[in-house]
Amino acid sequence: MTAELTVGERIAWYRQRRGFSQEVLAGFVGRTADWLGKVENGRIELDRVSVLRHIARALDVTLGDLLSEPSLMEWTPDSGQETVPALRAVLMDYRQVSGLGQKPINDEPVALDVLREDLDDVWSAYQESRFGYVTNRLVGLIPTMKDAASLYDGDDRRVASGRLALTYQVAASVLTKLGEADLAWGASDRGIREAQASQNPVIVGSLLRSVAHSLLSTGAFAEASNLVQDTADYLEPHLKRGGSSLVSVYGTALLVGAMAAARNEDRSGSRDFLDEADRAARRLGGDHNRLWTAFGPTNVSIHRVSTAMELGDVQIAVDLGPDLDTSAVPTERRVRHSLEVARALSTTNKRELALAAILDAERIAPEQVRYHYLSRHLVQMWVRTQKGKPSHQLAGLAQRLNVA
């Protein structure tokens, strides 16, 4: 119902539904009625998630309600016509919880090497921002992985459980990208159980990061930050003898903590997480993609830009972001950084450069740009506040993002 409204217009819509005046809602979030009026009219750009979280809580709605999430997944040759609803049915199958009536699909489990290839396929596609393909592929892959975890025994069963856990993690990751925060949480919850069954600290750490990321996407910033600290404490004893995969999982978890702390307006906490992540990246000695973490110095720098924007340090983001070379990291990371740079440029009234950044990102990863709230928010705001007719490029982009 509110999909075609700007963030400010959605705030006004929910405020009116709650029967609040501007003065009352502004008071709840420690702002003035004049400020809120400018937000609702689009005269102030409101994209800091920490502020949106306060408004959402005052209105008793979710962050997704204000961000117009989730997004409808378009049918493509990659996705077919079985997308999020089919994946939801797999994740919410009552037999997974009760164990009643659950029978393996096959008499024999799929070979562990084949499962490894399948897992690498979906993670690689995710990092290439092929979200439709990943969603469709998971509909069949999760039951196959579950079969293996139930049919194998001994060490093989632990390996199968670990691969099922990482399959749930990629499900949580892609669902977060699509704005399906609650469903992503469910996938992370399933995954942590299987990770614990694997008895592999690297996989347990990876799924704890997934749970923290799911908490972050639902607006539970303090809880996400605390969980990351617990995860770091859990992994730290293993670091001395751990390999590059463990260090990468450790470092990437710290980056989630930095974002959670920034959105919780905890400047020192965010800085501490980033500094520790930087030490882990220097220990690796370069950019790597162990266990699909894309961890290294570049990803730490990407998060320095993102956390600066969340904390309102726009000039830091403008100084660092545009010149950062992200060619060493996967597509998903490069494009996410481009959207952050576009936000920073837009905030400093450099809309042409911001538009160019989003258009470049769209050429690389159209699905990621289409579904991310930042690109939709920025383009919609530009169209609404444009003096005169929007440019051909902006109008075309707005139409492709379904925000025209």
Coordinates of C-alpha atoms in Angstrom, one line a residue:
M1 CA 0.0 0.0 0.0
T2 CA 2.9 2.4 0.8
A3 CA 5.4 1.0 -1.8
E4 CA 5.2 4.1 -4.0
L5 CA 5.7 6.6 -1.1
T6 CA 9.0 8.1 -0.1
V7 CA 10.4 7.3 3.4
G8 CA 9.1 10.6 4.7
E9 CA 5.7 10.0 3.2
R10 CA 5.6 6.6 4.8
I11 CA 6.4 8.1 8.1
A12 CA 3.6 10.6 7.7
W13 CA 1.2 7.8 6.6
Y14 CA 1.9 5.6 9.7
R15 CA 1.9 8.7 12.0
Q16 CA -1.6 9.6 10.8
R17 CA -2.7 6.0 11.2
R18 CA -1.5 6.1 14.9
G19 CA -3.3 9.4 15.4
F20 CA -0.1 11.3 16.3
S21 CA 0.5 14.9 15.5
Q22 CA 3.9 15.9 14.2
E23 CA 4.7 17.4 17.6
V24 CA 3.9 14.2 19.4
L25 CA 5.9 11.9 17.2
A26 CA 8.8 14.4 17.1
G27 CA 8.8 14.4 20.9
F28 CA 9.0 10.6 21.0
V29 CA 12.3 10.7 19.1
G30 CA 13.8 13.8 20.6
R31 CA 13.3 16.1 17.6
T32 CA 11.3 19.1 16.7
A33 CA 8.0 19.2 14.8
D34 CA 9.7 21.4 12.2
W35 CA 12.4 18.8 11.7
L36 CA 9.7 16.0 11.3
G37 CA 7.7 18.2 8.9
K38 CA 10.8 18.6 6.7
V39 CA 11.4 14.9 6.8
E40 CA 7.9 14.1 5.7
N41 CA 8.0 16.7 2.9
G42 CA 11.3 15.5 1.6
R43 CA 13.2 18.6 2.5
I44 CA 15.5 16.7 4.8
E45 CA 17.2 13.5 3.5
L46 CA 16.6 10.8 6.1
D47 CA 18.5 7.6 5.4
R48 CA 20.3 6.9 8.7
V49 CA 19.0 3.6 9.9
S50 CA 19.6 4.5 13.5
V51 CA 17.1 7.4 13.2
L52 CA 14.7 5.4 11.3
R53 CA 14.8 2.7 14.0
H54 CA 13.8 5.3 16.6
I55 CA 10.8 6.4 14.5
A56 CA 9.8 2.8 13.7
R57 CA 9.7 2.0 17.4
A58 CA 7.7 5.1 18.3
L59 CA 5.2 4.1 15.6
D60 CA 5.2 0.4 16.6
V61 CA 6.2 -0.7 13.0
T62 CA 9.2 -2.5 11.6
L63 CA 12.2 -1.0 9.9
G64 CA 11.0 -2.8 6.8
D65 CA 7.7 -0.9 6.9
L66 CA 9.5 2.4 6.7
L67 CA 11.9 1.2 4.1
S68 CA 9.2 -0.4 2.0
E69 CA 10.7 -3.9 2.4
P70 CA 10.5 -6.7 1.3
S71 CA 10.7 -6.2 -2.4
L72 CA 8.8 -8.2 -5.0
M73 CA 11.3 -10.5 -6.7
E74 CA 11.1 -10.2 -10.5
W75 CA 10.9 -13.3 -12.6
T76 CA 13.9 -13.8 -14.7
P77 CA 15.5 -16.7 -16.6
D78 CA 17.7 -17.2 -13.6
S79 CA 14.9 -17.2 -11.0
G80 CA 12.1 -19.0 -12.8
Q81 CA 8.7 -18.6 -11.2
E82 CA 9.6 -20.2 -7.9
T83 CA 11.2 -17.5 -5.7
V84 CA 10.7 -16.3 -2.2
P85 CA 7.3 -18.0 -1.5
A86 CA 8.8 -21.4 -2.5
L87 CA 11.8 -20.8 -0.3
R88 CA 9.6 -19.7 2.6
A89 CA 7.7 -23.0 2.3
V90 CA 10.9 -24.9 2.5
L91 CA 12.2 -23.0 5.6
M92 CA 8.8 -23.1 7.4
D93 CA 8.1 -26.8 6.7
Y94 CA 6.6 -28.0 10.0
R95 CA 8.3 -31.3 9.7
Q96 CA 11.7 -29.6 10.2
V97 CA 10.5 -28.5 13.7
S98 CA 8.5 -31.5 14.7
G99 CA 10.3 -34.3 12.9
L100 CA 6.8 -35.8 12.2
G101 CA 6.3 -37.4 8.8
Q102 CA 9.7 -36.4 7.6
K103 CA 11.2 -38.9 5.2
P104 CA 14.4 -38.6 3.1
I105 CA 13.8 -37.8 -0.6
N106 CA 16.4 -40.4 -1.6
D107 CA 17.5 -43.7 -0.2
E108 CA 21.1 -42.7 -0.5
P109 CA 22.6 -39.3 0.4
V110 CA 24.2 -37.2 -2.3
A111 CA 28.0 -37.5 -2.2
L112 CA 29.7 -35.0 0.0
D113 CA 31.9 -33.8 -2.9
V114 CA 28.8 -33.0 -4.9
L115 CA 27.2 -31.1 -2.0
R116 CA 30.4 -29.1 -1.7
E117 CA 30.2 -28.2 -5.4
D118 CA 26.5 -27.2 -5.0
L119 CA 27.3 -25.1 -2.0
D120 CA 30.1 -23.3 -3.8
D121 CA 27.7 -22.7 -6.7
V122 CA 25.1 -20.9 -4.7
W123 CA 27.6 -18.9 -2.7
S124 CA 29.5 -17.9 -5.8
A125 CA 26.2 -16.8 -7.4
Y126 CA 25.3 -14.8 -4.3
Q127 CA 28.6 -13.0 -4.5
E128 CA 27.9 -12.3 -8.1
S129 CA 24.6 -10.7 -7.0
R130 CA 22.5 -13.2 -8.9
F131 CA 19.8 -13.3 -6.2
G132 CA 17.1 -14.8 -8.3
Y133 CA 19.2 -17.8 -9.2
V134 CA 20.2 -18.3 -5.6
T135 CA 16.7 -18.1 -4.3
N136 CA 15.4 -20.6 -6.9
R137 CA 18.4 -23.0 -6.4
L138 CA 17.9 -23.1 -2.6
V139 CA 14.4 -24.4 -2.9
G140 CA 15.8 -27.8 -4.0
L141 CA 19.2 -27.7 -2.4
I142 CA 18.1 -27.3 1.2
P143 CA 16.0 -30.5 1.2
T144 CA 18.9 -32.3 -0.5
M145 CA 21.4 -31.1 2.2
K146 CA 18.9 -32.0 4.9
D147 CA 18.7 -35.5 3.5
A148 CA 22.5 -35.9 3.6
A149 CA 22.7 -34.6 7.2
S150 CA 20.1 -37.2 8.3
L151 CA 21.4 -40.2 6.2
Y152 CA 25.2 -39.9 6.9
D153 CA 26.7 -40.8 10.2
G154 CA 29.9 -40.3 12.1
D155 CA 32.4 -37.8 10.7
D156 CA 30.5 -37.7 7.4
R157 CA 27.4 -36.6 9.2
R158 CA 29.3 -33.7 10.8
V159 CA 30.6 -32.6 7.4
A160 CA 27.1 -32.8 6.0
S161 CA 25.7 -30.8 8.9
G162 CA 28.3 -28.1 8.3
R163 CA 27.4 -27.8 4.6
L164 CA 23.7 -27.6 5.5
A165 CA 24.6 -24.9 8.0
L166 CA 26.4 -22.9 5.3
T167 CA 23.4 -23.4 2.9
Y168 CA 21.1 -21.9 5.5
Q169 CA 23.6 -19.0 5.8
V170 CA 23.5 -18.2 2.2
A171 CA 19.7 -18.4 2.4
A172 CA 19.7 -15.9 5.2
S173 CA 22.1 -13.6 3.3
V174 CA 20.0 -13.5 0.1
L175 CA 16.8 -13.0 2.1
T176 CA 18.3 -10.1 3.9
K177 CA 19.2 -8.5 0.5
L178 CA 15.5 -8.9 -0.5
G179 CA 14.3 -7.3 2.7
E180 CA 12.9 -10.5 4.1
A181 CA 14.4 -9.9 7.6
D182 CA 12.2 -12.2 9.6
L183 CA 12.6 -15.1 7.2
A184 CA 16.3 -14.5 7.1
W185 CA 16.3 -14.8 10.9
G186 CA 14.6 -18.2 10.6
A187 CA 17.2 -19.4 8.2
S188 CA 20.0 -18.2 10.5
D189 CA 18.4 -20.0 13.4
R190 CA 18.2 -23.3 11.5
G191 CA 21.8 -22.8 10.4
I192 CA 23.2 -22.3 13.9
R193 CA 21.7 -25.6 15.0
E194 CA 23.4 -27.4 12.2
A195 CA 26.6 -25.6 12.7
Q196 CA 26.7 -26.8 16.3
A197 CA 26.1 -30.3 15.1
S198 CA 29.1 -30.0 12.8
Q199 CA 31.4 -29.4 15.8
N200 CA 33.5 -27.2 13.6
P201 CA 34.5 -23.8 15.2
V202 CA 34.9 -22.1 11.8
I203 CA 31.4 -23.0 10.7
V204 CA 29.9 -22.2 14.2
G205 CA 31.6 -18.8 14.0
S206 CA 30.3 -18.2 10.5
L207 CA 26.7 -19.0 11.5
L208 CA 27.0 -16.8 14.6
R209 CA 27.9 -14.0 12.3
S210 CA 24.8 -14.8 10.2
V211 CA 22.6 -14.6 13.3
A212 CA 24.2 -11.3 14.2
H213 CA 23.6 -10.0 10.7
S214 CA 20.0 -11.1 10.9
L215 CA 19.6 -9.2 14.2
L216 CA 21.2 -6.1 12.6
S217 CA 18.7 -6.2 9.7
T218 CA 15.7 -6.4 12.1
G219 CA 16.9 -3.3 14.0
A220 CA 18.2 -5.2 17.1
F221 CA 21.5 -3.2 17.0
A222 CA 22.6 -3.6 20.6
E223 CA 21.8 -7.3 20.5
A224 CA 23.8 -7.8 17.3
S225 CA 26.7 -5.9 18.7
N226 CA 26.7 -8.0 21.9
L227 CA 26.5 -11.2 19.9
V228 CA 29.5 -10.2 17.8
Q229 CA 31.5 -9.7 20.9
D230 CA 30.4 -13.1 22.2
T231 CA 31.4 -14.6 18.8
A232 CA 34.8 -12.9 19.0
D233 CA 35.3 -14.3 22.5
Y234 CA 34.3 -17.8 21.3
L235 CA 36.7 -17.7 18.3
E236 CA 39.6 -16.0 20.0
P237 CA 41.0 -19.2 21.7
H238 CA 41.1 -20.9 18.3
L239 CA 42.9 -18.1 16.5
K240 CA 46.4 -19.2 17.6
R241 CA 46.2 -22.4 15.7
G242 CA 43.4 -21.4 13.3
G243 CA 44.0 -21.0 9.6
S244 CA 43.0 -18.3 7.2
S245 CA 39.4 -19.4 7.1
L246 CA 39.0 -18.9 10.8
V247 CA 40.7 -15.5 10.8
S248 CA 38.5 -14.5 7.9
V249 CA 35.3 -15.5 9.8
Y250 CA 36.6 -13.8 12.9
G251 CA 37.3 -10.6 11.0
T252 CA 34.1 -10.5 9.0
A253 CA 32.1 -11.0 12.3
L254 CA 33.8 -7.9 13.6
L255 CA 32.7 -5.9 10.6
V256 CA 29.1 -6.8 11.4
G257 CA 29.8 -5.7 14.9
A258 CA 31.1 -2.4 13.6
M259 CA 27.9 -1.7 11.6
A260 CA 25.7 -2.8 14.6
A261 CA 27.5 -0.5 16.9
A262 CA 27.4 2.4 14.4
R263 CA 23.6 2.0 14.0
N264 CA 23.3 1.9 17.8
E265 CA 25.1 5.2 17.8
D266 CA 28.1 3.7 19.7
R267 CA 31.0 5.5 18.1
S268 CA 33.7 4.0 20.2
G269 CA 32.4 0.5 20.0
S270 CA 32.2 0.7 16.2
R271 CA 35.8 2.0 16.1
D272 CA 37.0 -0.8 18.3
F273 CA 35.4 -3.5 16.1
L274 CA 37.0 -1.9 13.0
D275 CA 40.4 -1.6 14.5
E276 CA 40.4 -5.3 15.6
A277 CA 39.1 -6.3 12.1
D278 CA 42.0 -4.3 10.6
R279 CA 44.5 -6.3 12.7
A280 CA 42.9 -9.5 11.5
A281 CA 43.1 -8.3 7.9
R282 CA 46.8 -7.5 8.3
R283 CA 47.3 -10.9 9.8
L284 CA 45.9 -12.4 6.5
G285 CA 48.2 -10.2 4.5
G286 CA 45.7 -9.3 1.8
D287 CA 42.2 -9.7 0.4
H288 CA 40.9 -13.3 0.4
N289 CA 37.5 -15.0 0.0
R290 CA 37.9 -17.9 2.5
L291 CA 34.5 -19.5 3.2
W292 CA 33.0 -16.8 1.0
T293 CA 33.8 -14.0 3.5
A294 CA 35.5 -11.6 1.0
F295 CA 37.6 -10.5 4.0
G296 CA 40.7 -8.4 3.9
P297 CA 41.9 -4.8 4.0
T298 CA 39.5 -3.7 1.3
N299 CA 36.4 -5.0 3.1
V300 CA 37.6 -3.3 6.3
S301 CA 37.9 0.0 4.3
I302 CA 34.5 -0.5 2.8
H303 CA 33.0 -0.8 6.3
R304 CA 34.9 2.3 7.4
V305 CA 32.9 4.2 4.8
S306 CA 29.6 2.5 5.7
T307 CA 30.0 3.1 9.4
A308 CA 31.0 6.7 8.8
M309 CA 27.7 7.2 7.0
E310 CA 25.7 5.5 9.8
L311 CA 27.3 7.8 12.3
G312 CA 26.7 10.9 10.3
D313 CA 30.3 11.5 9.4
V314 CA 29.5 12.2 5.8
Q315 CA 32.7 14.1 5.0
I316 CA 34.8 11.1 6.1
A317 CA 32.8 8.9 3.7
V318 CA 33.2 11.4 0.8
D319 CA 36.9 11.6 1.4
L320 CA 37.4 7.8 1.6
G321 CA 34.7 6.2 -0.5
P322 CA 35.0 7.4 -4.1
D323 CA 38.7 6.6 -4.5
L324 CA 38.7 3.2 -2.8
D325 CA 39.8 0.5 -5.1
T326 CA 37.3 -2.4 -4.6
S327 CA 38.4 -4.5 -7.6
A328 CA 39.8 -7.2 -5.3
V329 CA 36.5 -8.1 -3.7
P330 CA 33.4 -9.9 -5.2
T331 CA 30.6 -8.1 -7.0
E332 CA 28.2 -8.0 -4.1
R333 CA 30.8 -6.1 -2.0
R334 CA 31.8 -3.7 -4.8
V335 CA 28.2 -2.8 -5.5
R336 CA 27.2 -2.3 -1.9
H337 CA 30.1 0.1 -1.6
S338 CA 29.0 2.0 -4.7
L339 CA 25.6 2.5 -3.1
E340 CA 27.2 3.8 0.0
V341 CA 29.3 6.2 -2.0
A342 CA 26.1 7.3 -3.9
R343 CA 24.4 8.1 -0.5
A344 CA 27.4 10.1 0.6
L345 CA 27.6 12.1 -2.6
S346 CA 23.8 12.7 -2.6
T347 CA 24.0 14.0 1.0
T348 CA 26.7 16.5 -0.1
N349 CA 24.5 17.7 -3.1
K350 CA 26.5 15.9 -5.7
R351 CA 23.5 14.2 -7.3
E352 CA 25.0 13.8 -10.8
L353 CA 28.0 11.9 -9.4
A354 CA 25.7 9.9 -7.1
L355 CA 23.4 9.0 -10.0
A356 CA 26.5 7.9 -12.1
A357 CA 27.6 5.7 -9.2
I358 CA 24.2 3.9 -9.1
L359 CA 24.1 3.5 -12.9
D360 CA 27.6 2.0 -12.8
A361 CA 26.5 -0.3 -10.1
E362 CA 23.4 -1.3 -12.0
R363 CA 25.4 -2.3 -15.0
I364 CA 27.4 -4.7 -12.8
A365 CA 24.6 -6.0 -10.6
P366 CA 21.1 -5.0 -11.7
E367 CA 19.4 -7.3 -9.2
Q368 CA 21.3 -5.9 -6.2
V369 CA 20.5 -2.3 -7.2
R370 CA 16.9 -3.1 -7.8
Y371 CA 16.3 -4.7 -4.4
H372 CA 18.4 -2.5 -2.1
Y373 CA 16.6 0.1 -0.1
L374 CA 19.4 2.7 -0.6
S375 CA 19.2 2.8 -4.4
R376 CA 15.4 2.9 -4.3
H377 CA 15.3 5.6 -1.6
L378 CA 17.8 7.8 -3.4
V379 CA 16.3 7.5 -6.8
Q380 CA 12.8 8.1 -5.5
M381 CA 13.9 11.1 -3.5
W382 CA 15.7 12.6 -6.6
V383 CA 12.6 12.2 -8.8
R384 CA 10.3 13.8 -6.2
T385 CA 12.6 16.7 -5.4
Q386 CA 13.8 17.3 -9.0
K387 CA 13.2 20.8 -10.3
G388 CA 11.6 20.3 -13.7
K389 CA 11.5 17.1 -15.6
P390 CA 13.9 14.3 -14.5
S391 CA 16.7 13.5 -16.9
H392 CA 16.3 10.6 -19.2
Q393 CA 18.8 8.6 -17.2
L394 CA 17.1 9.2 -13.9
A395 CA 13.6 8.6 -15.2
G396 CA 14.7 5.3 -16.8
L397 CA 16.4 4.2 -13.6
A398 CA 13.3 5.0 -11.5
Q399 CA 11.2 3.0 -13.9
R400 CA 13.5 0.0 -13.7
L401 CA 13.5 0.2 -9.9
N402 CA 9.7 0.5 -9.8
V403 CA 9.8 3.8 -7.9
A404 CA 8.7 6.1 -10.7

